[in-house]
Short mmCIF file of C-alpha atoms and ligand atoms in Angstrom, two decimals:
data_model
loop_
_atom_site.label_atom_id
_atom_site.label_comp_id
_atom_site.label_asym_id
_atom_site.label_seq_id
_atom_site.Cartn_x
_atom_site.Cartn_y
_atom_site.Cartn_z
CA MET T 1 0.17 0.00 0.03
CA SER T 2 1.58 3.71 -0.78
CA GLU T 3 2.56 5.72 1.60
CA ASP T 4 1.07 8.73 0.26
CA LYS T 5 -2.17 7.30 1.30
CA PHE T 6 -1.78 7.76 4.79
CA ALA T 7 0.10 11.22 4.10
CA LEU T 8 -2.45 14.35 6.12
CA PRO T 9 -2.55 18.04 5.32
CA GLU T 10 1.01 19.63 5.85
CA ASN T 11 -0.67 22.06 7.98
CA PHE T 12 -2.71 19.79 10.03
CA GLY T 13 -1.96 21.01 13.24
CA LYS T 14 -2.80 24.13 12.28
CA LEU T 15 -6.26 23.04 10.60
CA LEU T 16 -6.83 21.39 13.87
CA SER T 17 -6.73 23.83 15.99
CA GLN T 18 -8.67 26.57 13.65
CA THR T 19 -11.66 24.08 13.56
CA PHE T 20 -11.56 23.44 17.19
CA ASP T 21 -11.35 27.52 18.06
CA LYS T 22 -14.40 27.66 15.54
CA ALA T 23 -16.44 25.17 17.16
CA VAL T 24 -15.59 26.09 20.30
CA GLU T 25 -16.53 30.02 19.17
CA THR T 26 -20.16 28.26 18.02
CA ASP T 27 -20.85 27.09 20.70
CA TYR T 28 -20.11 22.85 19.12
CA ILE T 29 -17.80 22.07 22.03
CA ALA T 30 -18.33 23.02 25.52
CA PHE T 31 -14.32 23.30 26.77
CA THR T 32 -13.56 24.44 30.31
CA PRO T 33 -9.91 24.83 31.00
CA SER T 34 -8.83 22.65 34.06
CA THR T 35 -7.00 22.38 37.40
CA SER T 36 -3.91 20.06 37.44
CA GLU T 37 -0.99 19.01 39.45
CA ILE T 38 1.62 16.55 39.26
CA LEU T 39 2.03 13.73 41.60
CA ASP T 40 5.28 11.14 41.68
CA VAL T 41 5.00 7.90 43.15
CA ASP T 42 8.46 6.39 43.64
CA GLY T 43 9.92 8.38 40.53
CA VAL T 44 6.72 7.98 38.22
CA LYS T 45 4.90 10.62 37.14
CA PHE T 46 1.24 11.27 37.84
CA GLN T 47 -1.10 14.49 35.89
CA LEU T 48 -4.35 14.51 38.23
CA THR T 49 -6.54 16.49 36.57
CA GLN T 50 -10.29 17.88 37.72
CA ILE T 51 -12.70 19.02 34.95
CA ASP T 52 -16.15 19.60 35.96
CA SER T 53 -17.44 19.67 32.48
CA LEU T 54 -17.02 15.74 31.94
CA SER T 55 -19.85 15.31 34.02
CA ARG T 56 -22.08 16.14 30.86
CA ARG T 57 -20.71 13.90 28.72
CA PRO T 58 -22.14 10.79 27.83
CA THR T 59 -21.16 7.52 29.81
CA LYS T 60 -22.98 4.84 27.40
CA GLY T 61 -23.09 5.37 23.53
CA SER T 62 -25.95 3.08 21.55
CA LEU T 63 -26.06 1.89 18.08
CA ASP T 64 -29.34 3.38 17.71
CA ALA T 65 -28.01 6.94 19.10
CA ASN T 66 -24.44 6.66 17.92
CA PRO T 67 -23.13 10.04 17.25
CA PHE T 68 -20.54 8.72 14.87
CA ALA T 69 -22.31 7.36 12.35
CA ASN T 70 -22.36 10.79 10.81
CA PRO T 71 -20.36 13.30 12.99
CA GLU T 72 -21.51 16.75 12.70
CA PRO T 73 -19.76 19.00 10.14
CA GLU T 74 -18.60 21.69 12.36
CA LEU T 75 -16.40 18.70 14.32
CA THR T 76 -15.22 17.66 11.13
CA VAL T 77 -11.77 18.26 10.24
CA VAL T 78 -11.06 15.52 7.47
CA GLN T 79 -14.25 14.40 5.67
CA SER T 80 -12.12 11.28 4.45
CA TYR T 81 -8.32 9.95 5.36
CA VAL T 82 -7.86 6.26 4.49
CA ASP T 83 -10.53 4.61 5.80
CA TYR T 84 -11.55 7.16 8.71
CA ARG T 85 -12.80 10.65 9.59
CA ILE T 86 -10.74 12.62 11.99
CA VAL T 87 -13.70 13.97 14.22
CA LEU T 88 -12.76 16.42 17.24
CA ASN T 89 -14.04 15.12 20.15
CA LYS T 90 -17.30 17.22 21.47
CA PHE T 91 -16.32 16.71 25.18
CA PRO T 92 -12.81 17.74 24.88
CA VAL T 93 -9.90 17.07 27.74
CA VAL T 94 -7.70 19.25 26.09
CA ARG T 95 -7.71 21.97 23.24
CA ASP T 96 -7.67 19.70 19.81
CA HIS T 97 -8.75 16.83 21.64
CA PHE T 98 -9.71 14.23 18.44
CA MET T 99 -10.50 11.01 16.88
CA LEU T 100 -10.03 8.98 13.92
CA VAL T 101 -13.39 7.75 13.14
CA THR T 102 -14.03 4.55 11.05
CA SER T 103 -15.94 5.81 8.28
CA LYS T 104 -18.30 2.90 8.42
CA PHE T 105 -19.12 1.10 11.24
CA VAL T 106 -16.78 -1.54 12.78
CA SER T 107 -17.01 -2.15 16.48
CA GLN T 108 -15.10 -0.91 19.18
CA ASP T 109 -14.03 -4.38 20.23
CA THR T 110 -12.29 -5.43 17.56
CA PRO T 111 -8.35 -5.54 17.76
CA LEU T 112 -6.70 -2.76 15.79
CA THR T 113 -5.47 -3.75 12.55
CA PRO T 114 -2.25 -2.75 10.28
CA VAL T 115 -3.86 -0.34 8.34
CA ASP T 116 -5.28 1.41 12.01
CA LEU T 117 -1.78 1.09 13.04
CA GLN T 118 -0.51 2.98 10.22
CA ALA T 119 -3.28 5.72 9.91
CA THR T 120 -2.38 5.76 13.69
CA TYR T 121 1.19 6.87 13.49
CA HIS T 122 0.96 9.04 10.99
CA THR T 123 -1.52 11.08 12.58
CA LEU T 124 0.86 11.33 15.34
CA LEU T 125 3.31 12.68 12.99
CA ALA T 126 1.05 15.03 11.09
CA ALA T 127 -0.01 16.39 14.71
CA ASN T 128 3.06 16.80 16.17
CA LYS T 129 4.82 18.38 12.82
CA GLY T 130 5.99 21.98 13.31
CA THR T 131 4.51 22.37 16.72
CA GLY T 132 6.76 21.94 19.07
CA GLU T 133 4.50 19.36 20.90
CA ARG T 134 3.71 15.68 21.46
CA HIS T 135 1.06 13.45 20.92
CA PHE T 136 -0.41 10.50 21.73
CA ALA T 137 -2.70 8.22 20.63
CA PHE T 138 -5.34 5.99 22.81
CA PHE T 139 -7.50 2.94 22.31
CA ASN T 140 -10.04 1.91 24.63
CA CYS T 141 -11.27 -1.98 23.41
CA GLY T 142 -13.45 -4.01 25.43
CA PRO T 143 -16.42 -3.67 28.19
CA GLU T 144 -13.81 -2.88 31.66
CA SER T 145 -11.41 -0.85 29.00
CA GLY T 146 -13.44 2.76 29.84
CA ALA T 147 -14.91 3.13 26.38
CA SER T 148 -18.15 4.74 25.99
CA GLN T 149 -18.94 4.51 22.51
CA PRO T 150 -19.44 1.44 20.41
CA HIS T 151 -18.13 2.69 17.11
CA LYS T 152 -13.98 1.95 16.67
CA HIS T 153 -12.22 5.56 17.73
CA ILE T 154 -9.18 6.01 17.87
CA GLN T 155 -8.12 9.26 19.98
CA PHE T 156 -5.24 11.94 20.08
CA MET T 157 -4.07 14.15 22.68
CA ARG T 158 -1.35 16.72 23.48
CA LEU T 159 0.82 15.30 25.96
CA PRO T 160 1.60 17.86 29.22
CA ALA T 161 4.00 19.98 28.20
CA LEU T 162 7.97 19.35 29.43
CA SER T 163 7.63 22.06 31.55
CA THR T 164 4.68 20.54 33.84
CA GLY T 165 7.41 17.64 35.23
CA PHE T 166 5.39 15.16 33.48
CA VAL T 167 7.06 12.36 31.85
CA PRO T 168 5.16 9.00 30.02
CA PHE T 169 6.65 5.97 32.60
CA PRO T 170 7.16 4.50 28.62
CA ASP T 171 9.17 7.12 27.75
CA LEU T 172 12.05 5.95 30.10
CA LEU T 173 11.67 2.19 29.36
CA ALA T 174 11.71 3.28 25.86
CA MET T 175 15.06 5.14 26.19
CA SER T 176 16.50 2.19 28.44
CA SER T 177 16.14 -0.01 25.50
CA PRO T 178 17.14 -1.53 22.07
CA ALA T 179 13.89 -1.53 19.64
CA PHE T 180 11.42 -4.67 20.20
CA ILE T 181 11.96 -6.96 17.88
CA PRO T 182 8.60 -9.03 17.65
CA THR T 183 9.45 -11.71 15.71
CA SER T 184 12.44 -13.11 18.90
CA THR T 185 12.35 -13.87 22.05
CA GLN T 186 12.60 -10.85 23.27
CA GLU T 187 10.19 -9.99 25.94
CA PRO T 188 8.34 -6.54 25.45
CA LEU T 189 9.65 -3.61 28.32
CA GLN T 190 7.72 -3.74 31.53
CA ARG T 191 8.46 -1.36 34.89
CA LYS T 192 8.70 -3.68 37.62
CA ASP T 193 7.59 -1.31 40.15
CA LEU T 194 4.38 -0.64 39.00
CA PRO T 195 1.41 -2.80 40.46
CA PHE T 196 -0.09 -3.96 37.02
CA ALA T 197 0.86 -5.47 33.97
CA HIS T 198 1.78 -3.08 30.77
CA PHE T 199 3.67 -4.94 27.48
CA VAL T 200 5.49 -1.71 25.91
CA ALA T 201 7.37 -2.14 22.66
CA ALA T 202 10.36 0.39 21.40
CA PHE T 203 9.94 1.86 17.86
CA PRO T 204 13.43 1.87 16.38
CA SER T 205 14.82 5.14 16.59
CA PRO T 206 14.98 7.43 13.71
CA ALA T 207 18.77 6.65 12.92
CA GLU T 208 17.64 2.97 12.97
CA ILE T 209 14.98 3.41 10.20
CA ALA T 210 17.14 5.65 8.73
CA ALA T 211 20.14 2.77 8.62
CA LEU T 212 17.27 0.20 7.48
CA GLY T 213 16.34 2.40 4.08
CA GLN T 214 12.43 2.01 4.83
CA GLY T 215 10.11 3.42 7.17
CA LEU T 216 7.93 1.47 9.72
CA ASP T 217 5.20 0.06 7.94
CA GLU T 218 1.69 -1.60 8.14
CA GLU T 219 3.25 -5.18 8.39
CA ALA T 220 5.82 -3.57 11.65
CA PHE T 221 3.00 -2.17 13.30
CA GLY T 222 0.99 -5.21 12.38
CA LEU T 223 3.69 -7.72 14.30
CA TYR T 224 4.39 -5.05 17.18
CA PHE T 225 0.15 -5.29 18.25
CA ILE T 226 0.10 -8.97 17.65
CA SER T 227 3.09 -9.20 20.23
CA LEU T 228 1.85 -7.30 22.91
CA LEU T 229 -1.95 -8.47 22.38
CA GLN T 230 -0.64 -12.44 22.33
CA ARG T 231 0.07 -11.25 26.23
CA VAL T 232 -2.33 -9.41 27.27
CA MET T 233 -4.59 -12.82 25.49
CA THR T 234 -2.54 -15.30 27.87
CA ILE T 235 -3.75 -13.05 30.98
CA MET T 236 -6.96 -13.23 29.49
CA ARG T 237 -7.25 -17.19 28.98
CA GLU T 238 -5.53 -17.58 32.15
CA ASN T 239 -7.81 -15.75 34.50
CA ASP T 240 -11.31 -17.04 32.03
CA VAL T 241 -11.71 -13.47 30.79
CA SER T 242 -14.03 -14.28 27.77
CA SER T 243 -14.81 -10.72 26.59
CA PRO T 244 -11.14 -9.39 26.65
CA SER T 245 -10.23 -5.36 27.62
CA TYR T 246 -7.42 -3.74 27.58
CA ASN T 247 -6.11 0.03 26.59
CA PHE T 248 -3.72 0.75 23.75
CA VAL T 249 -1.01 3.81 24.32
CA MET T 250 1.19 4.74 21.20
CA THR T 251 3.64 7.67 20.48
CA GLU T 252 5.87 8.02 17.82
CA LYS T 253 8.52 6.53 20.09
CA TRP T 254 6.50 3.22 21.16
CA MET T 255 3.24 1.22 21.33
CA MET T 256 1.92 0.22 25.22
CA LEU T 257 -0.87 -2.81 25.85
CA VAL T 258 -2.22 -2.92 29.43
CA PRO T 259 -5.08 -5.24 29.91
CA ARG T 260 -7.56 -4.24 32.28
CA SER T 261 -9.66 -6.27 34.95
CA LEU T 262 -12.47 -3.44 36.28
CA GLY T 263 -12.71 -0.25 33.94
CA TYR T 264 -13.86 1.45 37.26
CA PHE T 265 -12.26 2.42 40.84
CA THR T 266 -14.94 2.21 43.35
CA ASP T 267 -15.01 3.75 47.45
CA GLY T 268 -18.65 3.47 48.47
CA ASP T 269 -20.73 5.72 46.32
CA LEU T 270 -17.90 7.21 44.89
CA LEU T 271 -17.37 6.13 41.06
CA LEU T 272 -13.87 7.03 39.35
CA GLY T 273 -13.56 5.65 35.93
CA VAL T 274 -10.57 4.83 33.86
CA ASN T 275 -9.75 4.50 30.75
CA SER T 276 -6.38 4.54 28.25
CA CYS T 277 -4.98 8.23 29.41
CA GLY T 278 -5.31 7.05 33.07
CA VAL T 279 -2.91 4.05 32.81
CA LEU T 280 -0.46 6.57 30.92
CA GLY T 281 -0.70 8.61 34.52
CA LEU T 282 -2.90 11.15 33.19
CA VAL T 283 -5.79 10.48 35.67
CA LEU T 284 -9.02 12.63 35.21
CA VAL T 285 -11.56 13.46 37.84
CA LYS T 286 -14.88 15.07 37.13
CA ASN T 287 -15.16 16.58 40.83
CA ARG T 288 -13.08 17.61 43.87
CA MET T 289 -14.38 14.50 46.12
CA LEU T 290 -12.85 11.76 43.21
CA TYR T 291 -10.04 14.38 43.34
CA GLU T 292 -9.01 13.66 46.78
CA LEU T 293 -9.53 9.88 46.74
CA VAL T 294 -7.16 9.75 44.05
CA LYS T 295 -4.33 11.61 46.51
CA ALA T 296 -5.60 9.71 49.58
CA LYS T 297 -5.32 6.10 47.65
CA GLY T 298 -2.65 6.76 45.82
CA PRO T 299 -2.64 6.56 41.36
CA ALA T 300 -0.81 3.53 41.27
CA GLU T 301 -2.30 1.87 43.79
CA ILE T 302 -5.93 2.22 41.82
CA LEU T 303 -3.81 0.91 38.54
CA GLY T 304 -3.30 -2.23 40.49
CA GLN T 305 -6.55 -2.87 41.53
CA LEU T 306 -7.92 -2.23 37.72
CA GLY T 307 -5.54 -4.07 35.83
CA PHE T 308 -3.83 -7.99 36.41
CA PRO T 309 -0.71 -7.88 38.53
CA ASN T 310 2.92 -6.91 36.98
CA THR T 311 4.54 -9.88 34.86
CA SER T 312 7.87 -8.63 34.72
CA GLY T 313 10.90 -10.96 34.61
CA ILE T 314 8.70 -14.08 33.33
CA ALA T 315 9.89 -15.24 30.11
CA SER T 316 7.56 -15.39 27.09
CA ASP T 317 8.22 -19.66 26.76
CA GLU T 318 6.58 -19.67 30.17
CA TYR T 319 3.66 -17.14 29.14
CA HIS T 320 2.45 -17.41 25.38
CA TYR T 321 -1.11 -17.45 23.94
P1 AMP J 401 -14.58 6.35 25.00
O1 AMP J 401 -15.41 6.55 25.89
O2 AMP J 401 -12.99 5.98 24.88
O3 AMP J 401 -15.23 5.36 24.01
O4 AMP J 401 -14.67 7.43 24.20
C1 AMP J 401 -15.59 8.64 23.30
C2 AMP J 401 -15.39 9.52 22.70
O5 AMP J 401 -16.85 10.22 22.18
C3 AMP J 401 -15.74 10.30 24.51
O6 AMP J 401 -14.53 10.91 24.68
C4 AMP J 401 -16.57 11.41 24.12
O7 AMP J 401 -16.72 13.01 24.67
C5 AMP J 401 -16.68 11.59 22.61
N1 AMP J 401 -17.82 11.85 22.06
C6 AMP J 401 -19.01 11.51 22.89
N2 AMP J 401 -20.22 12.46 21.92
C7 AMP J 401 -19.67 12.86 20.92
C8 AMP J 401 -19.95 13.65 19.50
N3 AMP J 401 -21.66 13.30 19.88
N4 AMP J 401 -19.35 14.04 18.96
C9 AMP J 401 -17.60 13.51 18.97
N5 AMP J 401 -17.53 13.24 20.25
C10 AMP J 401 -18.43 12.32 21.13
P1 AMP J 402 -16.56 8.08 33.08
O1 AMP J 402 -17.44 9.13 32.01
O2 AMP J 402 -17.45 8.05 34.05
O3 AMP J 402 -16.71 6.81 32.43
O4 AMP J 402 -15.04 8.78 33.64
C1 AMP J 402 -14.68 9.66 32.39
C2 AMP J 402 -13.47 8.74 31.06
O5 AMP J 402 -12.61 9.69 31.17
C3 AMP J 402 -13.17 7.87 31.83
O6 AMP J 402 -13.12 6.72 31.01
C4 AMP J 402 -11.87 8.29 32.30
O7 AMP J 402 -11.05 6.91 31.80
C5 AMP J 402 -11.49 8.84 31.41
N1 AMP J 402 -10.19 9.16 31.61
C6 AMP J 402 -9.29 10.00 32.82
N2 AMP J 402 -8.00 10.23 32.69
C7 AMP J 402 -8.28 11.10 31.14
C8 AMP J 402 -7.75 11.69 30.82
N3 AMP J 402 -6.63 12.72 31.10
N4 AMP J 402 -7.89 12.21 29.67
C9 AMP J 402 -9.44 11.78 29.06
N5 AMP J 402 -10.03 10.67 29.57
C10 AMP J 402 -10.05 10.86 30.99
#
């Protein structure tokens, strides 16, 4: 498949923010700036953010009232890109929060395909280009993943600025290791000291890609993803889970999968939904009580209860789908 098919407009970043500003001005998007703070748990950074407007976001979508069947034109950034539309999130967490939404209905419970992954990678590069900012893509898959809409959508958000002190923990893992080779017995990266299983594959560096003489293609992304998904499916099988749930996060440097056992953390009447952003360390709450709850319980502890035990150090021959 030709690379050109995945090219986005040169000025994609500008197009995004112009569409966002217009949608806010005309009230198609209600965006309220948030308050946040950085928590450091043994060197792992978490950003805790409170956004009151999140209470207006629908918690469960349905096929009958599917907002992605015909997205609002005012929210649409690119009408046709490969097999997708590029649409702004109506209930954004940060400015320019957007999504790749499949043009035709595809279930959110299906795994990402090589084309999904290649389109995601190119969209990340286009969103980063010339902006001095980094974005991440995420995909909440399965009933306990924090997903709310059944129509396939991959979301994109800007990472917090370096000046906030937030560093996504997979960045540190990827920096400390050579690129992942999905066909070998090399294990994906996993931090021992986090209380939940997570599987990180580092991509080759730009210099390594240049030496190979070709960019990362659909096949490479497909192999990375399948290799991580195998580890997730092993855990699901061992725990007799019939409908697997996981979070997927990707930047221009790595991809990560996190198997999920529960979508919500509960404490008495308090209910805290956690999706892919949360497993990356970006924890979002809708009100002050939940904010205090996360601080009191600790974000890493909470994630430990919503995932499966860490498998760091267990070799793949003992541990294969
Ligand atoms: P998830 O919760 O991962 O399934 O993501 C679904 C996203 O769709 C949420 O972040 C919502 O904010 C967003 N959303 C819900 N309704 C609409 C809509 N009508 N147009 C655009 N985005 C929407
Ligand atoms: P709920 O509507 O109760 O499902 O909760 C809001 C959703 O936002 C949950 O799925 C959360 O996991 C998700 N979320 C948590 N942190 C973030 C974040 N930093 N950015 C976007 N969404 C988030």
